PDB file of C-alpha atoms in Angstrom:
ATOM      1  CA  UNK A  64    -100.030 -47.147  -4.876  1.00 76.00           C
ATOM      2  CA  UNK A  65     -97.342 -49.470  -6.205  1.00 81.00           C
ATOM      3  CA  UNK A  66     -97.025 -52.965  -4.853  1.00 95.00           C
ATOM      4  CA  UNK A  67     -94.240 -53.598  -2.324  1.00 94.00           C
ATOM      5  CA  UNK A  68     -92.349 -55.831  -4.751  1.00 94.00           C
ATOM      6  CA  UNK A  69     -92.261 -53.041  -7.328  1.00 95.00           C
ATOM      7  CA  UNK A  70     -91.057 -50.501  -4.769  1.00 96.00           C
ATOM      8  CA  UNK A  71     -88.355 -52.860  -3.494  1.00 97.00           C
ATOM      9  CA  UNK A  72     -87.250 -53.496  -7.075  1.00 97.00           C
ATOM     10  CA  UNK A  73     -86.997 -49.759  -7.718  1.00 96.00           C
ATOM     11  CA  UNK A  74     -84.928 -49.263  -4.556  1.00 98.00           C
ATOM     12  CA  UNK A  75     -82.631 -52.141  -5.524  1.00 98.00           C
ATOM     13  CA  UNK A  76     -82.218 -50.648  -8.981  1.00 98.00           C
ATOM     14  CA  UNK A  77     -81.263 -47.316  -7.397  1.00 98.00           C
ATOM     15  CA  UNK A  78     -78.682 -48.977  -5.157  1.00 99.00           C
ATOM     16  CA  UNK A  79     -77.195 -50.883  -8.085  1.00 99.00           C
ATOM     17  CA  UNK A  80     -77.068 -47.715 -10.163  1.00 99.00           C
ATOM     18  CA  UNK A  81     -75.340 -45.837  -7.332  1.00 98.00           C
ATOM     19  CA  UNK A  82     -72.824 -48.614  -6.711  1.00 99.00           C
ATOM     20  CA  UNK A  83     -72.052 -48.768 -10.429  1.00 99.00           C
ATOM     21  CA  UNK A  84     -71.455 -45.014 -10.499  1.00 98.00           C
ATOM     22  CA  UNK A  85     -69.077 -45.226  -7.516  1.00 98.00           C
ATOM     23  CA  UNK A  86     -67.146 -48.122  -9.061  1.00 98.00           C
ATOM     24  CA  UNK A  87     -66.941 -46.364 -12.425  1.00 98.00           C
ATOM     25  CA  UNK A  88     -65.560 -43.213 -10.797  1.00 97.00           C
ATOM     26  CA  UNK A  89     -63.033 -45.218  -8.768  1.00 97.00           C
ATOM     27  CA  UNK A  90     -61.911 -46.997 -11.924  1.00 96.00           C
ATOM     28  CA  UNK A  91     -61.555 -43.702 -13.740  1.00 96.00           C
ATOM     29  CA  UNK A  92     -59.435 -42.242 -10.954  1.00 94.00           C
ATOM     30  CA  UNK A  93     -57.201 -45.315 -10.750  1.00 94.00           C
ATOM     31  CA  UNK A  94     -56.870 -46.306 -14.400  1.00 95.00           C
ATOM     32  CA  UNK A  95     -57.322 -43.088 -16.360  1.00 94.00           C
ATOM     33  CA  UNK A  96     -56.159 -40.323 -14.028  1.00 94.00           C
ATOM     34  CA  UNK A  97     -53.804 -42.343 -11.809  1.00 92.00           C
ATOM     35  CA  UNK A  98     -50.582 -41.287 -13.541  1.00 94.00           C
ATOM     36  CA  UNK A  99     -51.425 -37.611 -13.235  1.00 94.00           C
ATOM     37  CA  UNK A 100     -52.136 -37.916  -9.510  1.00 92.00           C
ATOM     38  CA  UNK A 101     -48.958 -39.957  -8.983  1.00 91.00           C
ATOM     39  CA  UNK A 102     -46.855 -37.266 -10.684  1.00 92.00           C
ATOM     40  CA  UNK A 103     -48.513 -34.559  -8.618  1.00 92.00           C
ATOM     41  CA  UNK A 104     -47.911 -36.524  -5.415  1.00 89.00           C
ATOM     42  CA  UNK A 105     -44.243 -37.105  -6.227  1.00 90.00           C
ATOM     43  CA  UNK A 106     -43.750 -33.378  -6.885  1.00 90.00           C
ATOM     44  CA  UNK A 107     -45.373 -32.369  -3.621  1.00 90.00           C
ATOM     45  CA  UNK A 108     -43.441 -34.818  -1.420  1.00 83.00           C
ATOM     46  CA  UNK A 109     -40.798 -33.345   0.818  1.00 70.00           C
ATOM     47  CA  UNK A 110     -38.139 -35.549   2.349  1.00 66.00           C
TER      48      UNK A 110
END
């Protein structure tokens, strides 16, 4: 069985990988796809 330090390191690596994936997706939505979503939102607004 792996030592506790190795297991904790693997869990930390998983958390860092997950957080990086979330931040990358948020950046993609804001920076790359943001204009498309803004146009779609302005078309669907009713005032």
